[in-house]
Coordinates of C-alpha atoms in Angstrom, one line a residue:
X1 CA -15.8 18.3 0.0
X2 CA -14.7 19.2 3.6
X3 CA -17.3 16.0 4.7
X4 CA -15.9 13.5 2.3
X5 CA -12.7 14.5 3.5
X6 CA -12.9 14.1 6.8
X7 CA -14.9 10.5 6.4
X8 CA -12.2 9.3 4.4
X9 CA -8.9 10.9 6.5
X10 CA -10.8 9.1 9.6
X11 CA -11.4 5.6 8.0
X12 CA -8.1 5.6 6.7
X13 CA -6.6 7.1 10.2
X14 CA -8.0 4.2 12.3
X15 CA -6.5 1.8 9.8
X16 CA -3.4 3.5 10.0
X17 CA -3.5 3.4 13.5
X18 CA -4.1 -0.4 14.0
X19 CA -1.5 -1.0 11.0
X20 CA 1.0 0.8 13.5
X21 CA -0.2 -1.3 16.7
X22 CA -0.4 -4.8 15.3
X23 CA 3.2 -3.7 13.3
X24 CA 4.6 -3.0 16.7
X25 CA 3.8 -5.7 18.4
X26 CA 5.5 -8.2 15.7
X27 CA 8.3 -6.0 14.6
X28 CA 11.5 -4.5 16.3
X29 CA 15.0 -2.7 15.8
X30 CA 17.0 -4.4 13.2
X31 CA 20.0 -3.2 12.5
X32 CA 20.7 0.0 10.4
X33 CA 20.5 -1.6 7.0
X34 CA 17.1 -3.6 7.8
X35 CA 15.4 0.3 8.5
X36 CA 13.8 -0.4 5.2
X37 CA 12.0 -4.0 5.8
X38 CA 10.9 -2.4 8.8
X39 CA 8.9 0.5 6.7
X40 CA 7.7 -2.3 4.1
X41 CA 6.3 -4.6 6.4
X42 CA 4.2 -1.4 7.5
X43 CA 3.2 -0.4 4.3
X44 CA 2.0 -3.9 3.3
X45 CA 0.0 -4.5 6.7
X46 CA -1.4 -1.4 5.8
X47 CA -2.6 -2.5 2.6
X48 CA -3.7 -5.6 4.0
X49 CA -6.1 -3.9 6.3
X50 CA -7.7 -1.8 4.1
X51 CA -8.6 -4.8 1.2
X52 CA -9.5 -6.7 3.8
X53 CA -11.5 -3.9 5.8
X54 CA -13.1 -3.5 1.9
X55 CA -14.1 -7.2 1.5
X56 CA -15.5 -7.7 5.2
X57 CA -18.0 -4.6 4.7
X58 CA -18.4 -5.9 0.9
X59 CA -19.5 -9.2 1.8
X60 CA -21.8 -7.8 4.7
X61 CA -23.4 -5.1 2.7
X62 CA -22.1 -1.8 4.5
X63 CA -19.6 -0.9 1.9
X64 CA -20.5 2.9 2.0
X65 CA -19.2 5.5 3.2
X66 CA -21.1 7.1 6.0
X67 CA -20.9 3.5 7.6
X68 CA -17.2 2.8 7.1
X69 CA -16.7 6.5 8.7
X70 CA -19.1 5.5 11.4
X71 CA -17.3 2.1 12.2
X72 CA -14.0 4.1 12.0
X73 CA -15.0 6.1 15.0
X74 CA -16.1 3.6 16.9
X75 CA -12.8 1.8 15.9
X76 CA -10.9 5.0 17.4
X77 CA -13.1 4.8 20.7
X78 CA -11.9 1.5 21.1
X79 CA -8.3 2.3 20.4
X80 CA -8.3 5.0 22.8
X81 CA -10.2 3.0 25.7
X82 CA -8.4 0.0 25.4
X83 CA -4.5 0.4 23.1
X84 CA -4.1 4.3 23.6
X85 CA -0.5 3.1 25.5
X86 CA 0.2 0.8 22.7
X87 CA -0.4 3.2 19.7
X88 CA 1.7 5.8 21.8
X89 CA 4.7 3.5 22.1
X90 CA 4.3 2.4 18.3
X91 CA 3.8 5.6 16.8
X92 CA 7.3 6.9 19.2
X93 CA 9.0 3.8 17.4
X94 CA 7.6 5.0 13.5
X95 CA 9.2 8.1 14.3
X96 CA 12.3 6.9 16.3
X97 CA 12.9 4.6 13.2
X98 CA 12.3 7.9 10.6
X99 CA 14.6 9.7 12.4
X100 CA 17.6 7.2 11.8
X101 CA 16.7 7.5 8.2
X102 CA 17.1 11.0 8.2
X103 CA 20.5 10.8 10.0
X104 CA 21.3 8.1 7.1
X105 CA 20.5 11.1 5.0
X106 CA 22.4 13.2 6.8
X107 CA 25.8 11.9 6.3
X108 CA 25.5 12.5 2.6
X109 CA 22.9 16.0 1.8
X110 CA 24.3 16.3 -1.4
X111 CA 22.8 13.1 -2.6
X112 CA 20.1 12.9 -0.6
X113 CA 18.8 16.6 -2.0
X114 CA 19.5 15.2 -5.4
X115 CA 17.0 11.4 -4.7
X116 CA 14.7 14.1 -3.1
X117 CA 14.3 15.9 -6.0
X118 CA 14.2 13.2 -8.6
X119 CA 11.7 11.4 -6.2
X120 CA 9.6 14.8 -6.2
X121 CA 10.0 14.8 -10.0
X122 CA 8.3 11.5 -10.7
X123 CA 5.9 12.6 -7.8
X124 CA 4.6 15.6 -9.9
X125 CA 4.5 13.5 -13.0
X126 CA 2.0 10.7 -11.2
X127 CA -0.2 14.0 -9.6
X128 CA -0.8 14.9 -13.0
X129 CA -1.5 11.8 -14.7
X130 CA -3.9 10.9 -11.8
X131 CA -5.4 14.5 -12.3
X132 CA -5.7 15.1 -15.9
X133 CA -6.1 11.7 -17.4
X134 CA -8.7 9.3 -17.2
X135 CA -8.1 5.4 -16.7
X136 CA -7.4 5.1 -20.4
X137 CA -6.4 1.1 -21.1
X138 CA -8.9 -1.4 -22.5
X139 CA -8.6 -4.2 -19.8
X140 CA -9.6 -1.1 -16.9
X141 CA -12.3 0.2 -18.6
X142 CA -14.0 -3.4 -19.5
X143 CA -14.2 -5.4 -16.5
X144 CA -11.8 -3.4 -13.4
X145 CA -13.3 -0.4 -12.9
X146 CA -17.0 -1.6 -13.8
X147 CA -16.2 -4.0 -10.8
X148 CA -15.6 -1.3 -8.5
X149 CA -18.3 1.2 -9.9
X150 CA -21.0 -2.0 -9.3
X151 CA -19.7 -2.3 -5.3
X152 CA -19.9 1.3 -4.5
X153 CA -23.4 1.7 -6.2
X154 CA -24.6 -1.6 -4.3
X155 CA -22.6 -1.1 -1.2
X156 CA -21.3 -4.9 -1.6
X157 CA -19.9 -7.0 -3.3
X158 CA -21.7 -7.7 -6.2
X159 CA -20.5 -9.4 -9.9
X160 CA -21.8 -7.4 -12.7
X161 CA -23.9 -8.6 -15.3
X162 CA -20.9 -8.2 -18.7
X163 CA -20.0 -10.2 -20.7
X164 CA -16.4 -9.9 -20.6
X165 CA -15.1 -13.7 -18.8
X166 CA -12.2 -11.7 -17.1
X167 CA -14.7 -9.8 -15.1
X168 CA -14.3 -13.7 -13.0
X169 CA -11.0 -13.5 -12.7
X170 CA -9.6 -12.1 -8.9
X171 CA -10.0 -8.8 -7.8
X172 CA -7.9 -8.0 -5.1
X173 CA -6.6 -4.6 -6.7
X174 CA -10.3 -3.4 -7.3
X175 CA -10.5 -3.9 -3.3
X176 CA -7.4 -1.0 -2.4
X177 CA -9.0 1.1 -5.6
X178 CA -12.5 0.5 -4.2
X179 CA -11.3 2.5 -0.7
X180 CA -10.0 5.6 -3.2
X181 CA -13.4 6.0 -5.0
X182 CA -16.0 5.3 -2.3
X183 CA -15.7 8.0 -0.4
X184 CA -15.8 11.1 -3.4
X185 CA -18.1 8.7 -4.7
X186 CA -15.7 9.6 -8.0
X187 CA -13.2 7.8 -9.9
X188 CA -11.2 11.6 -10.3
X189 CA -8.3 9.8 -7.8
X190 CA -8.7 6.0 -8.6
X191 CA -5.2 6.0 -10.5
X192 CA -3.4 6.7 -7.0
X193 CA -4.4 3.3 -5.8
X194 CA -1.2 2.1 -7.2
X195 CA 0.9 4.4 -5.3
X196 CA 1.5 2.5 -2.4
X197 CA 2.5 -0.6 -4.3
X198 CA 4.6 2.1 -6.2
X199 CA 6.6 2.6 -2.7
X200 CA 6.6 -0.8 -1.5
X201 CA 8.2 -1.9 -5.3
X202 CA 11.4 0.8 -4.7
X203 CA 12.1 0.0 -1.0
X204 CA 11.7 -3.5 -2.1
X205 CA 14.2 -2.7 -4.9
X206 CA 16.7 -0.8 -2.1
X207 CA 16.4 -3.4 0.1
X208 CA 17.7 -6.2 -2.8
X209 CA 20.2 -3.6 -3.5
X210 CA 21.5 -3.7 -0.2
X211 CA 21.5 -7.4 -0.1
X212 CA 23.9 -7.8 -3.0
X213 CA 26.5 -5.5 -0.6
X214 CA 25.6 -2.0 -2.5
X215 CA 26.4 1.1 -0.6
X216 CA 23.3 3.0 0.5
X217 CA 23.5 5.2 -2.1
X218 CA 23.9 3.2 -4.9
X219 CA 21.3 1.3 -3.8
X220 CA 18.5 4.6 -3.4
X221 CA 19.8 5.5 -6.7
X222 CA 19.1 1.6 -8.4
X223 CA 15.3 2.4 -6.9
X224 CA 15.0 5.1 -8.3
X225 CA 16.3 3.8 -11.9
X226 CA 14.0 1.2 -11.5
X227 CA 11.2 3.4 -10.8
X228 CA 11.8 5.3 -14.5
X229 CA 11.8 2.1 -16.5
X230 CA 8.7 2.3 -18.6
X231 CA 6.4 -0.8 -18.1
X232 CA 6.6 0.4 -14.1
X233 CA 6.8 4.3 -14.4
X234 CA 3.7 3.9 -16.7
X235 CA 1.5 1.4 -14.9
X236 CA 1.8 3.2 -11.8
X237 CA -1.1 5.1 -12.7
X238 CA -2.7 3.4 -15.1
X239 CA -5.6 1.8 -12.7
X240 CA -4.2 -2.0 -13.8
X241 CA -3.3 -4.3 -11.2
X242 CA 0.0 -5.4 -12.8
X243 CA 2.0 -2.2 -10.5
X244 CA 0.9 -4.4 -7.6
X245 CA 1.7 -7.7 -8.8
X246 CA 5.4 -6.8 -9.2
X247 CA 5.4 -4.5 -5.5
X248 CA 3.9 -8.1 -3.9
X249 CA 6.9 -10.4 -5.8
X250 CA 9.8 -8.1 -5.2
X251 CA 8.4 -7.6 -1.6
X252 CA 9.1 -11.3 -1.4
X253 CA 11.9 -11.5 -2.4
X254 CA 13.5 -8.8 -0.4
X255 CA 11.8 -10.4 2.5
X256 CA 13.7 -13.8 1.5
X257 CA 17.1 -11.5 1.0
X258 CA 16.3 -9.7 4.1
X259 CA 14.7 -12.2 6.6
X260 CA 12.8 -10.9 9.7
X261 CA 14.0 -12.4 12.8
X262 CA 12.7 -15.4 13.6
X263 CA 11.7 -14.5 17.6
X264 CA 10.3 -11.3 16.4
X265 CA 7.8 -12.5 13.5
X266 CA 6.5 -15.3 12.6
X267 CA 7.9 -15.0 9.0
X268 CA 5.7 -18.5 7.4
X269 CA 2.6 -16.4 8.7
X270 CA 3.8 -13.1 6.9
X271 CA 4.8 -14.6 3.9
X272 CA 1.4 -16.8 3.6
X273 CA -0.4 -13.4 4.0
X274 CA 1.9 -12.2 1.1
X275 CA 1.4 -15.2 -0.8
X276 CA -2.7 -15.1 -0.3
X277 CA -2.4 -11.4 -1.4
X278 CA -0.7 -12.3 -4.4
X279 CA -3.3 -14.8 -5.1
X280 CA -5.8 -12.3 -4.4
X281 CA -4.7 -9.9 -6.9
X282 CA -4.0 -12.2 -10.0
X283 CA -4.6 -15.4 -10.0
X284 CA -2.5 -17.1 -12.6

């Protein structure tokens, strides 16, 4: 356990870690109310690195996980020989950016205690769905999960031999719940693949909120309405790829409601690497 553990906090930790360089050197301070398309666009370059880290050692046949923990250290050699200044300065503007949140937070405890607890609610209630139940739903047992099962036992990208036609259909979803099975070599935490998209759908969600001129407030508590309605409360750990579709459109849009600057990032390159993922992940 301790081994799979630390192969899969170090692969994930050097992906973090360039998410938070490359992040930095396209992004900057917006002002107060823009604290939340700074976070997203993190999120989702996260997630870009880590389906695309799984396709590039798919297609190349080292999709295991001894090698992606040995190119993970050599990936942290290289980061600390050659961007150890950079990471320093964007991991003291991740935090400097966090800490305005909490002052946010600050100025009203009472509600923020009460989001934090509802939050931590629907928290518990995905820990033990992910935990206790099984991928359950006929489309993820027929031809999404056998993907993934016939990559880590081949240690590429391989189509399986089924006869169900939607096993040709894209499989860009498979590639983030590919990264949370390889490494226990288990499918016991597959269902929190979703969970990122899960964040990236209610910041999305605050961040429309706030476009339409809602308080700060109103607009947490919108999120965290959205976050109980049942087709999204329910696919969030459900192992389907639909959670992810609606996290990449409502990213978009908040992106279109809430433009980066123009001198800062190139926004027809971000969102043609939003539009590719979409693709990616359902293609019709």
């Amino acid at each position: 356990m301790l081994a799979i553990l630390l192969k899969w906090g170090l692969s994930s930790s050097v992906l973090w870690a360039l998410s938070l360089i490359i992040w930095r050197q396209h992004q900057g301070f917006h002002r107060a109310s823009s604290r939340a398309i700074d976070l997203l666009n993190l999120l989702f370059l996260n997630l870009f690195l880590v389906s695309a880290t799984v396709m590039v050692t798919g297609l190349a046949g080292l999709l295991t996980a001894n090698k992606l923990a040995g190119m993970a250290l050599i990936g942290w050699l290289l980061i600390l020989l050659f961007q150890r200044r950079a990471l320093q300065k964007a991991t003291q503007r991740l935090l400097h950016l966090l800490q305005g949140v909490k002052e946010v937070a600050g100025h009203r405890p009472l509600q923020a205690t009460l989001l934090a607890g509802v939050l931590a609610f629907l928290m518990l209630r995905m820990v033990l769905h992910i935990w206790y139940l099984p991928p359950y739903i006929h489309d993820v047992s027929t031809y999404h999960l056998p993907r993934v099962a016939e990559w880590i036992l081949n240690g590429n990208l391989t189509l399986p031999h089924s006869p169900v036609k939607r096993i040709y259909w894209p499989a860009g979803f498979e590639l983030i719940q590919t990264w949370w099975a390889i490494f226990p070599h288990h499918d016991a935490v597959i269902e929190a693949a979703a969970l990122p998209f899960f964040f990236l759908a209610l910041g999305a969600v605050f961040t429309l909120g706030r476009s339409l001129g809602l308080p700060r407030t109103t607009a947490a508590w919108c999120s965290i309405l959205f976050a109980f309605t049942p087709a999204f409360a329910l696919n969030a750990t459900s192992s389907k790829n639909d959670i992810a579709i609606a996290a990449l459109y409502l990213y978009l849009a908040a992106l279109w409601a809430k433009p980066v600057q123009q001198r800062l990032v190139p926004r027809r390159w971000l969102l043609t690497t939003l539009l590719k993922e979409e693709l990616g992940f359902q293609g019709f």
